[in-house]
Coordinates of C-alpha atoms in Angstrom, one line a residue:
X236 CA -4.8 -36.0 58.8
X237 CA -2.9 -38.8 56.1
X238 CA 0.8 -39.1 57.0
X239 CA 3.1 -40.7 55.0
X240 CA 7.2 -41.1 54.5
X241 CA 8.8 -39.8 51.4
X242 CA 10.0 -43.4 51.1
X243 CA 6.3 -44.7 51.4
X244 CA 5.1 -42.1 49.1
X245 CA 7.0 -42.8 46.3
X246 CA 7.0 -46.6 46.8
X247 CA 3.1 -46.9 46.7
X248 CA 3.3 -44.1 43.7
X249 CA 5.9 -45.9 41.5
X250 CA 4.1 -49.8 42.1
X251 CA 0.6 -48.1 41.3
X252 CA 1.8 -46.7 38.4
X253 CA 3.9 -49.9 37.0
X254 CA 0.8 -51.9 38.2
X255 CA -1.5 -49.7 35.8
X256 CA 1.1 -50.3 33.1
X257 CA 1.0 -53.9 33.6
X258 CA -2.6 -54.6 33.5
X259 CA -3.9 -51.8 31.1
X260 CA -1.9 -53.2 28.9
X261 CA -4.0 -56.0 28.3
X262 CA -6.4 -53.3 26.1
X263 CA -3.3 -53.0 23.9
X264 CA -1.8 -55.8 23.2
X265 CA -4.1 -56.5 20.3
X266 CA -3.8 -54.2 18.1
X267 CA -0.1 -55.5 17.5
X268 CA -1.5 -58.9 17.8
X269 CA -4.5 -58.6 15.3
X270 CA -2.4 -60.5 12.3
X271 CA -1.4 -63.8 14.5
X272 CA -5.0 -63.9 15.5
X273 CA -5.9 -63.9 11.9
X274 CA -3.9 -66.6 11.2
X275 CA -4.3 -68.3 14.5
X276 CA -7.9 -68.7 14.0
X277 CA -8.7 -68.2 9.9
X278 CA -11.0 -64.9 10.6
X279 CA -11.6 -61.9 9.1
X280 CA -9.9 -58.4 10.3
X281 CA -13.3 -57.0 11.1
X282 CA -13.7 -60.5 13.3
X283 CA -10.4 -60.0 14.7
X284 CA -10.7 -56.1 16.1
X285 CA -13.3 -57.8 18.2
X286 CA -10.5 -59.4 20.6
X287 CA -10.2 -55.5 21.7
X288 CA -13.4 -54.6 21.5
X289 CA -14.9 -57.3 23.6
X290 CA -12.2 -56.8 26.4
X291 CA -13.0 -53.2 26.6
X292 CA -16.9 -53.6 26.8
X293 CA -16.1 -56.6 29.3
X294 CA -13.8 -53.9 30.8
X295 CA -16.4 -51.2 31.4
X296 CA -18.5 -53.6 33.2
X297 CA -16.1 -54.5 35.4
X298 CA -15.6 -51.0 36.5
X299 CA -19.0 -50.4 37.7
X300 CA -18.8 -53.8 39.4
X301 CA -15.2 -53.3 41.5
X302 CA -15.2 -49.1 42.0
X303 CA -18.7 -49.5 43.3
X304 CA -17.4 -52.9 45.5
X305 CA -14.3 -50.1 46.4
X306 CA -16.8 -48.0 48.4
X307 CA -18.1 -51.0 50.5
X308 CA -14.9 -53.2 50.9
X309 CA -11.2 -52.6 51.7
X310 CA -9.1 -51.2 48.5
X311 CA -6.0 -53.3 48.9
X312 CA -7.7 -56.2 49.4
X313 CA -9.6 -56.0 46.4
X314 CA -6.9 -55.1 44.4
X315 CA -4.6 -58.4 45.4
X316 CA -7.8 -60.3 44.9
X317 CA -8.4 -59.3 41.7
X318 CA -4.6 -59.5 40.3
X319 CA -4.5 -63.0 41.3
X320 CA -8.1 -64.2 39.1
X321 CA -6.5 -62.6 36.5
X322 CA -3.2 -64.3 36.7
X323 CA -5.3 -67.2 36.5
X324 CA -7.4 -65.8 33.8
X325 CA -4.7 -64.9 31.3
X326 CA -2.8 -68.2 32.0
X327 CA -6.4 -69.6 30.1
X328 CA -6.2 -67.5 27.2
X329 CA -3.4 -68.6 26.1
X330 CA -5.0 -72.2 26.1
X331 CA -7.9 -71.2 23.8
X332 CA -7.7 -73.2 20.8
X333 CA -10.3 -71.7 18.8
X334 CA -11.9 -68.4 18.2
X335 CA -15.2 -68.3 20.2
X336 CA -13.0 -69.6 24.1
X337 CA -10.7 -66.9 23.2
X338 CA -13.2 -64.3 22.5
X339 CA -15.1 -65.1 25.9
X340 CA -11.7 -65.7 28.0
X341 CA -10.7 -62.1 26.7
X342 CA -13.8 -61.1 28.0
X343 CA -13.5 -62.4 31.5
X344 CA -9.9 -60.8 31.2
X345 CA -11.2 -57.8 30.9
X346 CA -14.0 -58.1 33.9
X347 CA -11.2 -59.1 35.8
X348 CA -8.4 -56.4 34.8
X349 CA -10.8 -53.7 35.5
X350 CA -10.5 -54.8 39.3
X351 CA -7.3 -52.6 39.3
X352 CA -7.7 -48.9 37.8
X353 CA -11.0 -47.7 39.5
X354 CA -10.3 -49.5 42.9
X355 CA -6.7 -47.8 42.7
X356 CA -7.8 -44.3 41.7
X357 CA -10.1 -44.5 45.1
X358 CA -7.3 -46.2 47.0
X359 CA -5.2 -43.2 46.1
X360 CA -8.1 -40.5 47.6
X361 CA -7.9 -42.4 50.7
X362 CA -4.0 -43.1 51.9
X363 CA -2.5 -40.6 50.0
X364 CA -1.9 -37.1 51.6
X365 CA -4.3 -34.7 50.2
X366 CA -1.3 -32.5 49.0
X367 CA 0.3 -35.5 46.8
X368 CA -2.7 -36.7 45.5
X369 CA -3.0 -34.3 42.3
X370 CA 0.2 -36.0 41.5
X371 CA -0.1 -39.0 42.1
X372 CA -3.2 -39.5 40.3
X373 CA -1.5 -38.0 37.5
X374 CA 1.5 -40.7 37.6
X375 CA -1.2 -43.0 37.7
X376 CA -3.4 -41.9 34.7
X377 CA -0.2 -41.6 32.5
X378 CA 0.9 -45.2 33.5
X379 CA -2.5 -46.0 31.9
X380 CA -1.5 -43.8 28.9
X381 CA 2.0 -45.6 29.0
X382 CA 0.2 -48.9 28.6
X383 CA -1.6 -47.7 25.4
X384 CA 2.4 -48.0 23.9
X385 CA 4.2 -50.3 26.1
X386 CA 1.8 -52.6 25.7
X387 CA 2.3 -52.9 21.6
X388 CA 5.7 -52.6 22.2
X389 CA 5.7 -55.9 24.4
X390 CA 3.6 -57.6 22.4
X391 CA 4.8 -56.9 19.3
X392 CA 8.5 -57.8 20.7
X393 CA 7.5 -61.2 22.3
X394 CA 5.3 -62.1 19.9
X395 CA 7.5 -61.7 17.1
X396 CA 10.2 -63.9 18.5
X397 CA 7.8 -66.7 20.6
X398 CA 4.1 -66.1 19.4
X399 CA 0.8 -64.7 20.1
X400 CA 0.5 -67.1 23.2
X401 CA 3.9 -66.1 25.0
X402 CA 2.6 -62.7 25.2
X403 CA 0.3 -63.8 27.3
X404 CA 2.0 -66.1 29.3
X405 CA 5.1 -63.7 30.3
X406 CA 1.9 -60.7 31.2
X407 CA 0.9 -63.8 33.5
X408 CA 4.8 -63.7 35.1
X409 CA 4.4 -60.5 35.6
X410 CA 1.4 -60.3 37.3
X411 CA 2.8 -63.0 39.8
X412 CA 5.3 -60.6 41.1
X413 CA 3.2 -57.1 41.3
X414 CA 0.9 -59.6 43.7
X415 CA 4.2 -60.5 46.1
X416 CA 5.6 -56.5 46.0
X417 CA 1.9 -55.6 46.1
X418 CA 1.8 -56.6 50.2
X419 CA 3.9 -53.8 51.3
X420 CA 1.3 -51.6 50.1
X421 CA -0.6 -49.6 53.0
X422 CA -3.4 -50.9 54.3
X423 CA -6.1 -48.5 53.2
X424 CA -8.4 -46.6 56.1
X425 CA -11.7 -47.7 57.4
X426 CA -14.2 -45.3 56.0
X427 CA -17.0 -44.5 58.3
X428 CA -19.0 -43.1 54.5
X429 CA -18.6 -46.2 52.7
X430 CA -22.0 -47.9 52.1
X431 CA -23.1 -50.5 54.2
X432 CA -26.3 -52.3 52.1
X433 CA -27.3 -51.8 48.8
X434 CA -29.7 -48.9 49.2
X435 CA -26.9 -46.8 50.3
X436 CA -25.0 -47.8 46.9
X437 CA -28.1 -46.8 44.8
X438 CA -28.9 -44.0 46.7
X439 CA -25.6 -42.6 45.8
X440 CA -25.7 -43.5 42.2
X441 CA -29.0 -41.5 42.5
X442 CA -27.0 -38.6 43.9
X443 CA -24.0 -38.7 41.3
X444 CA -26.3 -38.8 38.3
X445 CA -28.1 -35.3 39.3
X446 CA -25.2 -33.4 39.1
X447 CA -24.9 -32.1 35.3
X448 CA -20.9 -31.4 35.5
X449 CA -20.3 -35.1 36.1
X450 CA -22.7 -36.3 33.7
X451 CA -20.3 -33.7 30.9
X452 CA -17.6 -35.4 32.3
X453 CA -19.1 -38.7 31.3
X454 CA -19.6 -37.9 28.4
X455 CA -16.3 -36.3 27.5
X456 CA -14.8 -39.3 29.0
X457 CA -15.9 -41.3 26.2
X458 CA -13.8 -39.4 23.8
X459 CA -10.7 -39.8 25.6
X460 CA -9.6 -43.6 24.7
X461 CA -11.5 -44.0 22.1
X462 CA -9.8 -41.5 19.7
X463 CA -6.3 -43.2 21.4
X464 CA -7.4 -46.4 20.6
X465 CA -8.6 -45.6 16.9
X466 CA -5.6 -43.6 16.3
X467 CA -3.2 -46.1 17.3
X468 CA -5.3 -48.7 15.7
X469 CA -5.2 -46.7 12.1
X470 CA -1.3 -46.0 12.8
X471 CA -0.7 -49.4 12.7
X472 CA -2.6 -50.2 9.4
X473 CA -1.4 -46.6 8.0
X474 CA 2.3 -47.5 8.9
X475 CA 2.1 -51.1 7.4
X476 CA 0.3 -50.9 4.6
X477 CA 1.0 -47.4 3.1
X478 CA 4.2 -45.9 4.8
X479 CA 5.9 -49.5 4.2
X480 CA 7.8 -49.0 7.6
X481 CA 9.7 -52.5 8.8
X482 CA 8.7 -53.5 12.3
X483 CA 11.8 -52.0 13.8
X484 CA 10.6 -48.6 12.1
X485 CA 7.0 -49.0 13.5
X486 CA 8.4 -50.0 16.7
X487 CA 10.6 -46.5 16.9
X488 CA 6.9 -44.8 16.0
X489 CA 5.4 -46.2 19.1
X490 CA 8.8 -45.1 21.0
X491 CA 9.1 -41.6 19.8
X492 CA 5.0 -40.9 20.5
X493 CA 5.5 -41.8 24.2
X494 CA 7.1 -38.9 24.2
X495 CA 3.9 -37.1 24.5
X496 CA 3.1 -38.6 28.4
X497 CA 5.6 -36.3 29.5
X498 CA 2.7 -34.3 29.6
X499 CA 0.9 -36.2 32.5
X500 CA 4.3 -35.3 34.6
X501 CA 3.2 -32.0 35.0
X502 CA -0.5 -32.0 35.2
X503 CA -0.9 -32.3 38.8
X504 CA 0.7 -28.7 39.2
X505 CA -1.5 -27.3 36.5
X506 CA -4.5 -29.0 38.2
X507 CA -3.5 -27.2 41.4
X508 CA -2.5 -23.9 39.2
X509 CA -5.3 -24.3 37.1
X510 CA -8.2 -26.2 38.0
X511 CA -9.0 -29.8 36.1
X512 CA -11.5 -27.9 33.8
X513 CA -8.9 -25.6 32.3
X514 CA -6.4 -28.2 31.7
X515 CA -9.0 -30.8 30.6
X516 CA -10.5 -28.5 27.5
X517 CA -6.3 -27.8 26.5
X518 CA -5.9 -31.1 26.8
X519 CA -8.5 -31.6 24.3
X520 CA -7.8 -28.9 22.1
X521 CA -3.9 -30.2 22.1
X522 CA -5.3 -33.3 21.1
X523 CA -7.4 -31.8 18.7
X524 CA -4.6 -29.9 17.1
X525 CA -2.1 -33.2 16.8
X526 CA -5.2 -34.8 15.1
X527 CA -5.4 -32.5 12.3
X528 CA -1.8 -32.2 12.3
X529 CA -1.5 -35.9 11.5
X530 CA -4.3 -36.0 9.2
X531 CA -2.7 -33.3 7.0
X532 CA 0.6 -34.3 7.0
X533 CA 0.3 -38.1 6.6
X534 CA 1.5 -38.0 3.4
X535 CA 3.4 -35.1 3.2
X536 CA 6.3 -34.6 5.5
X537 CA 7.3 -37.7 8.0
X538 CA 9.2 -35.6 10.6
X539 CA 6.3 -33.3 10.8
X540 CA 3.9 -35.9 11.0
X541 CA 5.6 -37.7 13.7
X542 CA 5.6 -34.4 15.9
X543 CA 1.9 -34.5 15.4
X544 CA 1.2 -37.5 16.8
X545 CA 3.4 -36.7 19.6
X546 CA 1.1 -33.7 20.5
X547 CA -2.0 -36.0 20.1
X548 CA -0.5 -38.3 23.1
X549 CA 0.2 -35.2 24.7
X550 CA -3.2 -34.0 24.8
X551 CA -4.5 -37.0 25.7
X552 CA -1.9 -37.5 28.5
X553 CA -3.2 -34.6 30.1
X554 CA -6.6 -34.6 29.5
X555 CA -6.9 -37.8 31.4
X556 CA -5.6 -36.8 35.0
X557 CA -7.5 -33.9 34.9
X558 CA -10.7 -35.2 34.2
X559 CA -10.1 -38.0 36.7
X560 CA -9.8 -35.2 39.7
X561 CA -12.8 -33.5 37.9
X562 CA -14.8 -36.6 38.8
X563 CA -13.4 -37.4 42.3
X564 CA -14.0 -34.0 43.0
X565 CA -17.5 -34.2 41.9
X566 CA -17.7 -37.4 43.4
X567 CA -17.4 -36.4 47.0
X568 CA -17.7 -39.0 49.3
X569 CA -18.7 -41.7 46.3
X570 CA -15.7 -40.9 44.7
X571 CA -15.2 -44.9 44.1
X572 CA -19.0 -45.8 42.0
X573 CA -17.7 -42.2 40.7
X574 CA -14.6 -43.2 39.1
X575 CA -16.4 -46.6 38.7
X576 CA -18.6 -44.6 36.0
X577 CA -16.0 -43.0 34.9
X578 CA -14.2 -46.0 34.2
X579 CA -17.6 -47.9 32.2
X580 CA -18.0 -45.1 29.9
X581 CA -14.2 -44.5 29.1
X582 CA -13.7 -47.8 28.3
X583 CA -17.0 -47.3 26.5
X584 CA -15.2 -45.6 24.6
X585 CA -11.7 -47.3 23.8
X586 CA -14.5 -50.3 22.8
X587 CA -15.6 -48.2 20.1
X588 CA -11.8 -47.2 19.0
X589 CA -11.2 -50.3 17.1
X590 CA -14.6 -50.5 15.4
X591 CA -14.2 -46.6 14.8
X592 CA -10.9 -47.4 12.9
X593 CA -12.0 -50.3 11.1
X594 CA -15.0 -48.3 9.8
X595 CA -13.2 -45.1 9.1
X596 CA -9.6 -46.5 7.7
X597 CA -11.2 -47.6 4.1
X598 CA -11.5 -43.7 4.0
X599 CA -8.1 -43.6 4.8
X600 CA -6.2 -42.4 8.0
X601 CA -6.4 -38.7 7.2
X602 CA -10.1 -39.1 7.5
X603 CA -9.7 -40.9 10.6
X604 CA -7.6 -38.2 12.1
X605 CA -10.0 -35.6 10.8
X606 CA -13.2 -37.1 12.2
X607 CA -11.8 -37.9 15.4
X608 CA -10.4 -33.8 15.9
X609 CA -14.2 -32.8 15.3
X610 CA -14.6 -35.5 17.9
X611 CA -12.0 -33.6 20.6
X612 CA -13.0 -30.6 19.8
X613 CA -16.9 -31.0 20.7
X614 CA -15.5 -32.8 24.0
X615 CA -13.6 -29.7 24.6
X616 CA -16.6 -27.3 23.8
X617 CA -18.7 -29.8 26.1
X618 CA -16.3 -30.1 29.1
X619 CA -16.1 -25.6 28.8
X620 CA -19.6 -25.5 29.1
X621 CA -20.0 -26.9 32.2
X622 CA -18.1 -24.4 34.1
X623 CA -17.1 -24.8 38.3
X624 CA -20.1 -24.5 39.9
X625 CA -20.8 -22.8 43.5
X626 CA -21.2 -26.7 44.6
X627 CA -17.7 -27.6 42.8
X628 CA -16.3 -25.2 45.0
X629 CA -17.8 -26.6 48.3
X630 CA -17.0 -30.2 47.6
X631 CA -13.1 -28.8 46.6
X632 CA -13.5 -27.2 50.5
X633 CA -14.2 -30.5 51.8
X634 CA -11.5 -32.5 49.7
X635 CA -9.1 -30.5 50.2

């Protein structure tokens, strides 16, 4: 049986969680960014989304790599490790002195950043209490939410008053200290499952990938960030080039949509209430809903279209914790190359957000927001149709 102080708990809950917002964040920071690297480097926009993109793809990788590494080695440990190559790492990029170094230190960047989400997600499972994990995870998943804001917000703050390459540098600060706090964390418990040799690891894989609720969840999961990233993406063109809003205006948009991870607060009592299924289809269907909303009234009513993207982020908020306990559930004991999987094809997905965006926006944003609602609603019709099966509830039994 897991023990752990009050005290503990919420110390290892709140650095998690401000650890996810740290290093997510690195997804993010372009989009804000996307005009100095224009400049920085003389390239085309459609050159320049690519600064995302390739970290994202670079990011999925990484995921497979460290959540499957999370079942075989000890969680903290991996997590230090890889917060300290990516101090190093982000110190580089903002070295690069042309476009092609950048692109492939973003890419490493991302490798490297993915050491943290998938590895923490499985850290969670093991030294938190099995009553607090439903919340936790959820503080967790809406730190990485959090990140899909803060992270424009610091960006666009420090880059506006020190440049492009001070973004980078300060994230590099910050990362120093989340390494030195990061020691107090609980050592995580031997676990007498965790693959020894690489049979074991494909053996496992063979085992995940035969169960058709977690391959639904898979492929819902690639919805998820990439309809946050193209959104946010097409808000910022939408709110610069058509709405004419001054960065102090944009900046309040970004504010005011955070709003909407309020959701994620609550989600581990629905999950528990609920089940992750239920709340994962109305989180989708609230997404849904906020993307029509804003493709409607993006150029009629700016009250009315700022509550809409509000409920998008809300939907998202809580369609992200929930699907996460859908797949550790599922997951069993390879809940870490689960959530590994999880991870690839998310961030799949938030690869495709800028490209989506760049592709759709000529259209304008309304038809962005449209096509990505068809896109959350299918995921919602998709993630229903695989209903709790008579294995769901055994592996529930055993996690419980």
């Amino acid at each position: 049986m897991i023990e752990m102080s009050k005290s503990r708990l919420a110390y290892t809950a709140a650095l998690l969680t401000v650890s996810g917002i740290a290093i997510v964040s690195l997804l993010y920071v372009m989009i804000p960014l996307t005009p100095y690297v224009i400049s920085e480097f003389s390239v085309s926009p459609i050159h320049a989304v690519w600064a995302s993109s390739i970290f994202s793809m670079a990011f999925a990788l990484g995921n497979l790599f460290f959540g499957t590494l999370s079942d075989r080695v000890p969680k903290k440990r991996l997590i230090l490790t890889g917060l300290i190559l990516l101090v190093i790492c982000t110190l580089s990029v903002e070295l690069a002195s042309s476009f092609t170094p950048f692109l492939v230190l973003r890419a490493a960047q991302g490798f490297l950043a993915a050491s943290f989400p998938p590895v923490a997600l499985a850290y969670v499972s093991e030294v938190i209490p099995p009553a607090q994990r439903p919340s936790v995870i959820s503080y967790l998943s809406c730190g990485f939410l959090l990140a899909g804001v803060a992270g424009q917000i610091f960006s666009a703050e420090v880059a506006a008053s020190w440049g492009m390459k001070a973004v980078f540098a300060s994230l590099s600060v910050i990362y120093v200290i989340l390494i030195v706090i990061s020691l107090r964390l609980p050592k995580d418990l031997p676990n007498a499952e965790r693959p020894a040799n690489g049979p074991g690891v494909f053996e496992a894989f063979r085992a995940l990938v035969r169960i058709p609720a977690l391959l639904v969840a898979y492929g819902a999961a690639v919805t998820i960030l990439m309809s946050f990233v193209a959104m946010f993406f097409g808000l910022n063109e939408f709110a610069v080039q058509q709405l004419h809003l001054s960065p102090d205006r944009i900046l309040w948009l970004r504010l005011i949509s955070m709003i909407g991870m309020v959701a994620a607060l609550f989600c581990g009592s629905w999950i528990r209430r609920f089940g992750p299924v239920r709340v994962l289809v109305a989180g989708f269907l609230t997404a849904a809903a906020g993307l029509a909303g804003e493709a409607a009234l993006s150029g009629v009513n700016m009250a009315l279209f700022i509550a809409a993207t509000v409920v998008f982020v809300a939907g998202i908020a809580a369609a992200v914790p929930s699907i996460i306990s859908r797949i550790g559930l599922l997951g069993s004991a390879a809940r870490g190359m689960a959530l590994a999987l999880y991870g690839f094809f998310v961030f799949v997905g938030a690869s495709l957000g800028p490209i989506l965006a760049a592709a759709l926006m000529p259209f304008g944003f309304a038809a962005l927001c449209g096509t990505l609602s068809v896109i959350m609603l299918a995921a919602a019709v998709s993630a229903w149709s695989a209903k709790p099966s008579a294995n769901d509830e055994r592996l529930n039994a055993v996690n419980s």
